[in-house]
mmCIF file with all atom_site columns, C-alpha atoms in Angstrom:
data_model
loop_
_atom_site.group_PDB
_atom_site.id
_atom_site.type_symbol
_atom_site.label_atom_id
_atom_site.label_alt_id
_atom_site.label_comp_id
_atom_site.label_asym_id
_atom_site.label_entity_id
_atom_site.label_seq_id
_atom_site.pdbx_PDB_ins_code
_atom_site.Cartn_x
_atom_site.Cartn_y
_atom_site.Cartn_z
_atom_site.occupancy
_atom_site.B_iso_or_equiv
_atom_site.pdbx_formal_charge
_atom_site.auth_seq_id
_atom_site.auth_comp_id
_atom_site.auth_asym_id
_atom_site.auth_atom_id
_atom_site.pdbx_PDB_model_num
ATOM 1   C CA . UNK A 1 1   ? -8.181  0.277  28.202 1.00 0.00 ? 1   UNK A CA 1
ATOM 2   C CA . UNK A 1 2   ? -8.129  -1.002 24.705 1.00 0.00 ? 2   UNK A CA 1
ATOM 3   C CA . UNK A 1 3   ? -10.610 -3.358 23.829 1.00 0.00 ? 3   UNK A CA 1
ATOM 4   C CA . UNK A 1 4   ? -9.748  -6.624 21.199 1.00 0.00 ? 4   UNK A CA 1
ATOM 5   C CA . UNK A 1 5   ? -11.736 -5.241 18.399 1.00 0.00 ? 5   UNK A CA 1
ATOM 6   C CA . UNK A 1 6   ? -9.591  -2.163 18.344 1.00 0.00 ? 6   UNK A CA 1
ATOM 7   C CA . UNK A 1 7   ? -6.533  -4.097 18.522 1.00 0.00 ? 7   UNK A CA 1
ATOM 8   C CA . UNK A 1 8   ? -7.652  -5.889 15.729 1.00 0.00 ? 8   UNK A CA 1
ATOM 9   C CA . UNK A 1 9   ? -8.371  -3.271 13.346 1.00 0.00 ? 9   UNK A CA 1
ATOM 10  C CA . UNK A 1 10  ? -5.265  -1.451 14.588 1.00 0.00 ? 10  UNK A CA 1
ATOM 11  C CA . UNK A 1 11  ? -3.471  -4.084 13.623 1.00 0.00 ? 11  UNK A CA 1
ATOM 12  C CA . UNK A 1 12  ? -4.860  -4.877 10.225 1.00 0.00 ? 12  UNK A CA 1
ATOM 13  C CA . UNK A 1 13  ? -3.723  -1.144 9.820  1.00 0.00 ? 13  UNK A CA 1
ATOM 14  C CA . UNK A 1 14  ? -0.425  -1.914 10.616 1.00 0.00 ? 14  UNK A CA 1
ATOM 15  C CA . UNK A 1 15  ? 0.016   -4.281 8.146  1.00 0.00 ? 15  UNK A CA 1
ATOM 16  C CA . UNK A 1 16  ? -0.948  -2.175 5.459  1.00 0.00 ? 16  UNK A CA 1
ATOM 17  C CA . UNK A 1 17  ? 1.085   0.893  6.409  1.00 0.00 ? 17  UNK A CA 1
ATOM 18  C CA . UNK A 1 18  ? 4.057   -0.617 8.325  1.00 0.00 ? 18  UNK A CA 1
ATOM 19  C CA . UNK A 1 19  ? 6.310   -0.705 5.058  1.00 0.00 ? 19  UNK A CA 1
ATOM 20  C CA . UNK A 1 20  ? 4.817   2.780  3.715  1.00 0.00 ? 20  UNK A CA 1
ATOM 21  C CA . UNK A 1 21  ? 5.918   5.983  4.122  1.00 0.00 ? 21  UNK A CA 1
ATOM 22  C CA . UNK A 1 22  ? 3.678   7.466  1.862  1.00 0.00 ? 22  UNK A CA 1
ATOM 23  C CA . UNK A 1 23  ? 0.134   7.495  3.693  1.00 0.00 ? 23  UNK A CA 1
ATOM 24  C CA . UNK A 1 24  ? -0.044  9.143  7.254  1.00 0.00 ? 24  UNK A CA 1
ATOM 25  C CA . UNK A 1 25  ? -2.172  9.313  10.012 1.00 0.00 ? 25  UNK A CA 1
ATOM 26  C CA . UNK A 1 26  ? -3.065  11.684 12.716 1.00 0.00 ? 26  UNK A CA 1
ATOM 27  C CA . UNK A 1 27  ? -6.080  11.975 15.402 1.00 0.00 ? 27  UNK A CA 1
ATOM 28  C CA . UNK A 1 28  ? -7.755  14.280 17.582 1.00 0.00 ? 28  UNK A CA 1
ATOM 29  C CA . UNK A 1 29  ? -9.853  12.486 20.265 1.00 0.00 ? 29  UNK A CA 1
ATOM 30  C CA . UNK A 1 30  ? -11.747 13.660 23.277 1.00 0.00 ? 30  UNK A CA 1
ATOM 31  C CA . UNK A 1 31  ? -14.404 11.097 24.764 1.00 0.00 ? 31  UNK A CA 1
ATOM 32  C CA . UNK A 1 32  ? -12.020 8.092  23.420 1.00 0.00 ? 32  UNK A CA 1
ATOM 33  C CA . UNK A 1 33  ? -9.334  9.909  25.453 1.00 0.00 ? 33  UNK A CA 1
ATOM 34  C CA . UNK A 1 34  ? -6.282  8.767  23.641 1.00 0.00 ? 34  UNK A CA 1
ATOM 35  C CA . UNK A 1 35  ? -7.744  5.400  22.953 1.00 0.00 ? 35  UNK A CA 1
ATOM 36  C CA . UNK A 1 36  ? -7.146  5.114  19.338 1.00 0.00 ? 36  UNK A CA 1
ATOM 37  C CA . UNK A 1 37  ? -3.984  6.575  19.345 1.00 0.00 ? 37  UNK A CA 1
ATOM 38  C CA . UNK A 1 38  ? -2.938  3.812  22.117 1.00 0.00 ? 38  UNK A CA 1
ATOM 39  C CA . UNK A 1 39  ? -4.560  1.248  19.412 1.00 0.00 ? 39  UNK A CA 1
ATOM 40  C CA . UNK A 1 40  ? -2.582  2.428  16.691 1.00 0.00 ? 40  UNK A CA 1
ATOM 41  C CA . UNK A 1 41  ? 0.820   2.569  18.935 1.00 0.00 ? 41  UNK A CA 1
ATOM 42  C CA . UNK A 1 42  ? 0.426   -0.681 20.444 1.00 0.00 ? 42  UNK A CA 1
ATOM 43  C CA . UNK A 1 43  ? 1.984   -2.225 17.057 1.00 0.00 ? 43  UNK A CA 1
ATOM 44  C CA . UNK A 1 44  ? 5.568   -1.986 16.476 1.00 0.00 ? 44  UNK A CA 1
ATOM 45  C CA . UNK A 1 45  ? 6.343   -0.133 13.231 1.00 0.00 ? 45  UNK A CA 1
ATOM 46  C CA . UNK A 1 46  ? 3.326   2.614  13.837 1.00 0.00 ? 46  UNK A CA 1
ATOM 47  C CA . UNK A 1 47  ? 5.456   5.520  13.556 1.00 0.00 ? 47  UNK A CA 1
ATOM 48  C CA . UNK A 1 48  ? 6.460   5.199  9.851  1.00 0.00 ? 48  UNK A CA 1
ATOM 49  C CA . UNK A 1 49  ? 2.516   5.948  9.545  1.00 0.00 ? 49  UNK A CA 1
ATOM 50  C CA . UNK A 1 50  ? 1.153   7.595  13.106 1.00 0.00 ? 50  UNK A CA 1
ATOM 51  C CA . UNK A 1 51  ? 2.529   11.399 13.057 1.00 0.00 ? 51  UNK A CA 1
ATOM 52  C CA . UNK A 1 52  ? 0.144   11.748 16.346 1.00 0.00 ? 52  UNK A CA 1
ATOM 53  C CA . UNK A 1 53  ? -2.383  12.667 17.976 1.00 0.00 ? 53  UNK A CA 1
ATOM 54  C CA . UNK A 1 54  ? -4.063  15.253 20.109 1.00 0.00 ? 54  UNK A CA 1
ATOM 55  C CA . UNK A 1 55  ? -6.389  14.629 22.831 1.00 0.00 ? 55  UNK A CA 1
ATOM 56  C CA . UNK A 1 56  ? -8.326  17.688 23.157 1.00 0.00 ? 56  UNK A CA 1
ATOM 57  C CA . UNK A 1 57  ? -11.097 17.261 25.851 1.00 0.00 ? 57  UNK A CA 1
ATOM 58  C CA . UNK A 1 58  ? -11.625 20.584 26.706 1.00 0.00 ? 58  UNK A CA 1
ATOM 59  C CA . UNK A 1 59  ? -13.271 23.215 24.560 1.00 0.00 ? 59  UNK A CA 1
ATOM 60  C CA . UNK A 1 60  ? -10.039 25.459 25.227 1.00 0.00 ? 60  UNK A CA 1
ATOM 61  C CA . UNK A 1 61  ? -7.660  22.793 23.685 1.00 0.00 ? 61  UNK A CA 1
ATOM 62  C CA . UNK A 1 62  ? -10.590 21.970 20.745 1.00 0.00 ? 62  UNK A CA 1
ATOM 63  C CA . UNK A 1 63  ? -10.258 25.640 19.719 1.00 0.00 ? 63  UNK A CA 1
ATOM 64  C CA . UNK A 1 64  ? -6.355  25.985 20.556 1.00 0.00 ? 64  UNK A CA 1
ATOM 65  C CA . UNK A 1 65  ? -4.951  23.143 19.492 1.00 0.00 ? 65  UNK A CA 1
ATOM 66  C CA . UNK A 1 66  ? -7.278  22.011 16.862 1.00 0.00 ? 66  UNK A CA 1
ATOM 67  C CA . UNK A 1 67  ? -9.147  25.132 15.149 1.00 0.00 ? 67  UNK A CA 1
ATOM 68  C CA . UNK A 1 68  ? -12.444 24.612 16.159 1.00 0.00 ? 68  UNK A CA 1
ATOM 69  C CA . UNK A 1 69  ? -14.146 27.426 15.904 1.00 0.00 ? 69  UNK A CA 1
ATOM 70  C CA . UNK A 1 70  ? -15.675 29.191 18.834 1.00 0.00 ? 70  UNK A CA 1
ATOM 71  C CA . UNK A 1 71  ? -19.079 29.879 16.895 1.00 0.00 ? 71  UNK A CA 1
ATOM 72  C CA . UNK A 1 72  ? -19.052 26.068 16.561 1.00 0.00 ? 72  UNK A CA 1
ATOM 73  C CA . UNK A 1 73  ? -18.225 25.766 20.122 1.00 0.00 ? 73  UNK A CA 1
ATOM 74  C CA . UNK A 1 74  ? -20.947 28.015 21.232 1.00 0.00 ? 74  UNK A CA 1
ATOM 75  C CA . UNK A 1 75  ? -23.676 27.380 18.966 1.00 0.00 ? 75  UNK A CA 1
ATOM 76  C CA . UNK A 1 76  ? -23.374 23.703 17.969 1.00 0.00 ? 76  UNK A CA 1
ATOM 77  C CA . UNK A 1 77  ? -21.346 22.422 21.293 1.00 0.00 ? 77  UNK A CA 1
ATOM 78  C CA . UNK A 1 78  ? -18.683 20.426 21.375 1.00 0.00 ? 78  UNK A CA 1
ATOM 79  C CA . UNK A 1 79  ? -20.460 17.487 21.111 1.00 0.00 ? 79  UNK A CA 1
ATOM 80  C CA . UNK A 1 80  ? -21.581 17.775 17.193 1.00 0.00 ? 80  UNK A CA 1
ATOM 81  C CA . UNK A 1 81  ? -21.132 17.006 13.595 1.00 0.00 ? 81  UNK A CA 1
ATOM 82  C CA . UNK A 1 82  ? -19.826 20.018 13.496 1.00 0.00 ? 82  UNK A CA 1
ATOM 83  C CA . UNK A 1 83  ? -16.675 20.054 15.895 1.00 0.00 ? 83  UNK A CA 1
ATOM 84  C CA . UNK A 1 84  ? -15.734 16.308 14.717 1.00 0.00 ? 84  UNK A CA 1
ATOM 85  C CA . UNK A 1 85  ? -15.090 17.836 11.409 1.00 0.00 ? 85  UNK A CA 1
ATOM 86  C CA . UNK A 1 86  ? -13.784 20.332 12.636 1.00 0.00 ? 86  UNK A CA 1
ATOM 87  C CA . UNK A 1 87  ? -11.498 18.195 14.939 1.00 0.00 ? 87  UNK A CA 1
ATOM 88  C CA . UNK A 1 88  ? -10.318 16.353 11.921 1.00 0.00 ? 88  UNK A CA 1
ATOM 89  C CA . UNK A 1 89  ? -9.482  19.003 10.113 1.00 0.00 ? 89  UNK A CA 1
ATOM 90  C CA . UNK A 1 90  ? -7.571  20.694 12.390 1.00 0.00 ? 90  UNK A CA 1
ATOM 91  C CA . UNK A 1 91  ? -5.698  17.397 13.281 1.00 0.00 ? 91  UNK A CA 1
ATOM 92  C CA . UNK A 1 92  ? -5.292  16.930 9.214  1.00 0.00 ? 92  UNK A CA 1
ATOM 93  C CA . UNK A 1 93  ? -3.542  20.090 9.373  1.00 0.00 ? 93  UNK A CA 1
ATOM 94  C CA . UNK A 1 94  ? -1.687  20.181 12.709 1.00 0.00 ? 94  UNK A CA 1
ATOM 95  C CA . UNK A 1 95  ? 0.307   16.889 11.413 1.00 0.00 ? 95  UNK A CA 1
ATOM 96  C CA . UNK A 1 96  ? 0.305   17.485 7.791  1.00 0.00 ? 96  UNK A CA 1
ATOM 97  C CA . UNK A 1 97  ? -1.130  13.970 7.753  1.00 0.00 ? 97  UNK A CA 1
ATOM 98  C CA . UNK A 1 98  ? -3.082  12.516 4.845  1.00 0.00 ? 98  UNK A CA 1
ATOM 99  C CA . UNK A 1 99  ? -5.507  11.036 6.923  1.00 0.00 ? 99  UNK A CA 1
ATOM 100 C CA . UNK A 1 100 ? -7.270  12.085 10.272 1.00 0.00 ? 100 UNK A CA 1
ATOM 101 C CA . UNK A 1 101 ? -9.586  10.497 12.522 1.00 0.00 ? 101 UNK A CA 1
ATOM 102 C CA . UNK A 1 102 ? -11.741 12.419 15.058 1.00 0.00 ? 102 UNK A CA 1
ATOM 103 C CA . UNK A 1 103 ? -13.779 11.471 18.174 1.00 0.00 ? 103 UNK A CA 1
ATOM 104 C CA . UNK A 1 104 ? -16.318 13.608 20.508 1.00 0.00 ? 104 UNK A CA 1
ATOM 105 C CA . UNK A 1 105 ? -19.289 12.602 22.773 1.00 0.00 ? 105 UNK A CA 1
ATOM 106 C CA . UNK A 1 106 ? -20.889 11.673 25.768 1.00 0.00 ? 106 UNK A CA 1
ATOM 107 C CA . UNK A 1 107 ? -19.310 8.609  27.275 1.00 0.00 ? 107 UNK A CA 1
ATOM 108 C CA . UNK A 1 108 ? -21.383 9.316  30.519 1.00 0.00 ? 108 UNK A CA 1
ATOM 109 C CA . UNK A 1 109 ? -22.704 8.922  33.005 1.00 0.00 ? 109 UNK A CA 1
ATOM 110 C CA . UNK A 1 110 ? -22.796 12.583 33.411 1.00 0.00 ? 110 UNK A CA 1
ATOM 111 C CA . UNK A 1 111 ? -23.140 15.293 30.334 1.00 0.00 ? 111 UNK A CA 1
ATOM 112 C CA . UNK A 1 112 ? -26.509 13.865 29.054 1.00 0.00 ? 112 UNK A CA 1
ATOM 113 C CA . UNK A 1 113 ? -28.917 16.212 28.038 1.00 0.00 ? 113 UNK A CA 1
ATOM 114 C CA . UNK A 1 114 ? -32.604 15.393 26.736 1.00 0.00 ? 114 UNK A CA 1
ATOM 115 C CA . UNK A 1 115 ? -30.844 15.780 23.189 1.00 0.00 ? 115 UNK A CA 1
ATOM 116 C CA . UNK A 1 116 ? -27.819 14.394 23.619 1.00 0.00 ? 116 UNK A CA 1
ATOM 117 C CA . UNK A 1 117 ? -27.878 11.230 25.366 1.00 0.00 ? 117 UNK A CA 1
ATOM 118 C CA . UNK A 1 118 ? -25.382 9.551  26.730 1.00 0.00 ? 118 UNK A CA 1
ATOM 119 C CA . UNK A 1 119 ? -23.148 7.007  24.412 1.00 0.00 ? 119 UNK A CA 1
ATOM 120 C CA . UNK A 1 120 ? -24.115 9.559  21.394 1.00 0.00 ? 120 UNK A CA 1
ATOM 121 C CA . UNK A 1 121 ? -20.555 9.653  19.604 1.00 0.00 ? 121 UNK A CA 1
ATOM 122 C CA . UNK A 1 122 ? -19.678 11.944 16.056 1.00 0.00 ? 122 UNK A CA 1
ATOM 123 C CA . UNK A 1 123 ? -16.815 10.734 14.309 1.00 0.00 ? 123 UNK A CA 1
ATOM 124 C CA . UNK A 1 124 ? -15.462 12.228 11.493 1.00 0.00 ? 124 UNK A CA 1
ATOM 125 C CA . UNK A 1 125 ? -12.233 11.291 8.974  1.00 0.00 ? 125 UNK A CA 1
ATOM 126 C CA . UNK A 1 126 ? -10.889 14.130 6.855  1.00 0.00 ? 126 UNK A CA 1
ATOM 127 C CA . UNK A 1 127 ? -8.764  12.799 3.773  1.00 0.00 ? 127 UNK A CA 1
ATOM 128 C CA . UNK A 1 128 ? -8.135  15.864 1.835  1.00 0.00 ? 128 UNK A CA 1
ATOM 129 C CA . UNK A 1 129 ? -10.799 15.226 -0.627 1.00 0.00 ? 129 UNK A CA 1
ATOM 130 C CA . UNK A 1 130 ? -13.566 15.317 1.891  1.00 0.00 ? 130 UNK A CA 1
ATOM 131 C CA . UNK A 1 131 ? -14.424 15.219 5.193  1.00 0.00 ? 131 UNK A CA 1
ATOM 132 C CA . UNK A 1 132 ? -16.723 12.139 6.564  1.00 0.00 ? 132 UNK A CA 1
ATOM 133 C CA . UNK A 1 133 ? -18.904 12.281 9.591  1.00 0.00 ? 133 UNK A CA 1
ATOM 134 C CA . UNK A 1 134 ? -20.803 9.523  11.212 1.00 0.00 ? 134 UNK A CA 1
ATOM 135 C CA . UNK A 1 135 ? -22.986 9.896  14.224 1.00 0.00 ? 135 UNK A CA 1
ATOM 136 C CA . UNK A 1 136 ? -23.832 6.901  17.163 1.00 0.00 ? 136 UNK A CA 1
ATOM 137 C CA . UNK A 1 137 ? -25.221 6.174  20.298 1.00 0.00 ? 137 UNK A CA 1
ATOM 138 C CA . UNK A 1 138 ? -23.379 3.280  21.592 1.00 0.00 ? 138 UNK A CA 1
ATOM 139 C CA . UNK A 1 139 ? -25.242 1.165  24.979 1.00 0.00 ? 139 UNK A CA 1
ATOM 140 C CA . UNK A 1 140 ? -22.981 0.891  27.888 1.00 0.00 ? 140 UNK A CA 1
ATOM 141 C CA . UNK A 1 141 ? -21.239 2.279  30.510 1.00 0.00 ? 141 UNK A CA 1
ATOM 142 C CA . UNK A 1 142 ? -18.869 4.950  30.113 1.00 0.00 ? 142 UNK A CA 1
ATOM 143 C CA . UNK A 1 143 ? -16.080 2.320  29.208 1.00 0.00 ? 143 UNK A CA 1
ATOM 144 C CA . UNK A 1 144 ? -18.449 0.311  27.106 1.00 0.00 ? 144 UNK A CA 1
ATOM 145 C CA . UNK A 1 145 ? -18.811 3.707  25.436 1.00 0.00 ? 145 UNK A CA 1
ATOM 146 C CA . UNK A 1 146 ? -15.291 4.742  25.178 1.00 0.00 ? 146 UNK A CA 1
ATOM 147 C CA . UNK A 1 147 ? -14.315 0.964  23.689 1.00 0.00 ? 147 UNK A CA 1
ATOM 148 C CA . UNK A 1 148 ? -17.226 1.192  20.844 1.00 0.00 ? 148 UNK A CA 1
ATOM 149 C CA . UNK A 1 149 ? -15.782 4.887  19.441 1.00 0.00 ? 149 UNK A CA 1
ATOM 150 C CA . UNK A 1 150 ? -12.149 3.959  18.971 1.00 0.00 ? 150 UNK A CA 1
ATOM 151 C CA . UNK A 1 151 ? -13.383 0.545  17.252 1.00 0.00 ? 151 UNK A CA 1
ATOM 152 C CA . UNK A 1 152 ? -15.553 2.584  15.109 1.00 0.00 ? 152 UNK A CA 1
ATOM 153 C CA . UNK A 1 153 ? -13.144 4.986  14.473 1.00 0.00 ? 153 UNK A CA 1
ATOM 154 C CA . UNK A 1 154 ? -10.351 2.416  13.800 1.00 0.00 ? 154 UNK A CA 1
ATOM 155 C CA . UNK A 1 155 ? -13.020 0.736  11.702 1.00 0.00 ? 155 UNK A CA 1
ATOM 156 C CA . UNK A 1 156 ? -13.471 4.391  9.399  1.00 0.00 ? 156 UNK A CA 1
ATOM 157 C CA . UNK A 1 157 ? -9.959  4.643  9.505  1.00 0.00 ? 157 UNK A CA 1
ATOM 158 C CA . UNK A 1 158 ? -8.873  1.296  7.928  1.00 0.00 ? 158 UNK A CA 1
ATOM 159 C CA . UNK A 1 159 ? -11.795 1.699  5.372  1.00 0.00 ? 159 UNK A CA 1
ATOM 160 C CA . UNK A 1 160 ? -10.276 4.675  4.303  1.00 0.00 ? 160 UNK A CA 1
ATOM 161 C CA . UNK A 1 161 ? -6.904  3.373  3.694  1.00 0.00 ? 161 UNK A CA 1
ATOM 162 C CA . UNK A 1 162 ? -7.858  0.390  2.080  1.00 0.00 ? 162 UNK A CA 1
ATOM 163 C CA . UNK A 1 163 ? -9.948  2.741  -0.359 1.00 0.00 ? 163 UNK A CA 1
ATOM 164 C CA . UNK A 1 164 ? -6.533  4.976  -0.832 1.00 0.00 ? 164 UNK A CA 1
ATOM 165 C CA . UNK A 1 165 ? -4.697  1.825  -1.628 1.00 0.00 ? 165 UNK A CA 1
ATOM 166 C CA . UNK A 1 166 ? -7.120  0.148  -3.917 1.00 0.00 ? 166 UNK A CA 1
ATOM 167 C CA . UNK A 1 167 ? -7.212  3.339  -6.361 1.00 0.00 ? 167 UNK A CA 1
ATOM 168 C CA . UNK A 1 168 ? -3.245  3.777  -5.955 1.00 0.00 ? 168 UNK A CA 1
ATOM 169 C CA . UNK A 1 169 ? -3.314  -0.003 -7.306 1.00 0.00 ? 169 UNK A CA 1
#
């Protein structure tokens, strides 16, 4: 379920990029669960901009599909500053996308530790320059959870292209 705030922003993104074929996007989710990727799609005209994106909520598909490193797996856990970057990357490079949006957490109720609570949320946007990370802990329920990440990440997302657009100006 896609919440009206990531509609929103999904759609002010679709008004920039609809008519551009020069600035891609690609994701790699796994507690959003395809959420922002359903955002972005929801708007007629997405796929001159959305190459795609890769819902990897496993550790198996994280490493596979995406290129996170096991030692990041193993050491840092999938739920880190660490594998969002590395998700990001990997999705950068898996779609040959300019931009890339990643998403990992703990949407709950289960999966909590005492240092990882539930709601906690990394997201991270690679841009071929750099690599941003941002950490939360959003209140809710799992879907309360879930609905806060894509919005944020939508949020990073249209940031970012409205950054690559002002200096291209």
């Amino acid at each position: 379920m896609i919440n009206h705030t990531a509609l929103d922003l999904a759609e002010r993104i679709n008004l920039l990029l609809r008519e551009r074929t020069d600035l891609t996007l690609a994701a790699a989710e796994s507690c959003t669960g395809g959420s922002v990727a359903q955002a972005i799609t929801a708007f007629s005209g997405s796929s001159n901009y959305f190459l795609g994106g890769i819902v990897s909520y496993v550790n198996t598909a994280k490493h596979e599909l995406l290129g996170v490193s096991e030692e990041i797996l193993e050491t840092r856990g999938a739920v880190s500053p660490e594998c969002a970057v590395a998700m990001a990357e990997g999705a950068r490079a898996a779609f040959h996308a300019d931009i890339a949006i990643s998403t990992t957490g703990i949407a709950g109720p289960t999966g909590a530790t005492a240092r990882k609570p539930v709601g906690l949320v990394y997201i991270a946007l690679a841009d071929g320059q750099s690599t941003e990370v941002t950490e939360h802990v959003f209140p809710g329920d799992r879907a309360a959870v879930t609905m806060q990440a894509a919005a944020t990440a939508l949020d990073m997302v249209l940031t970012a292209i409205e950054a690559r657009l002002a200096e291209s100006n």
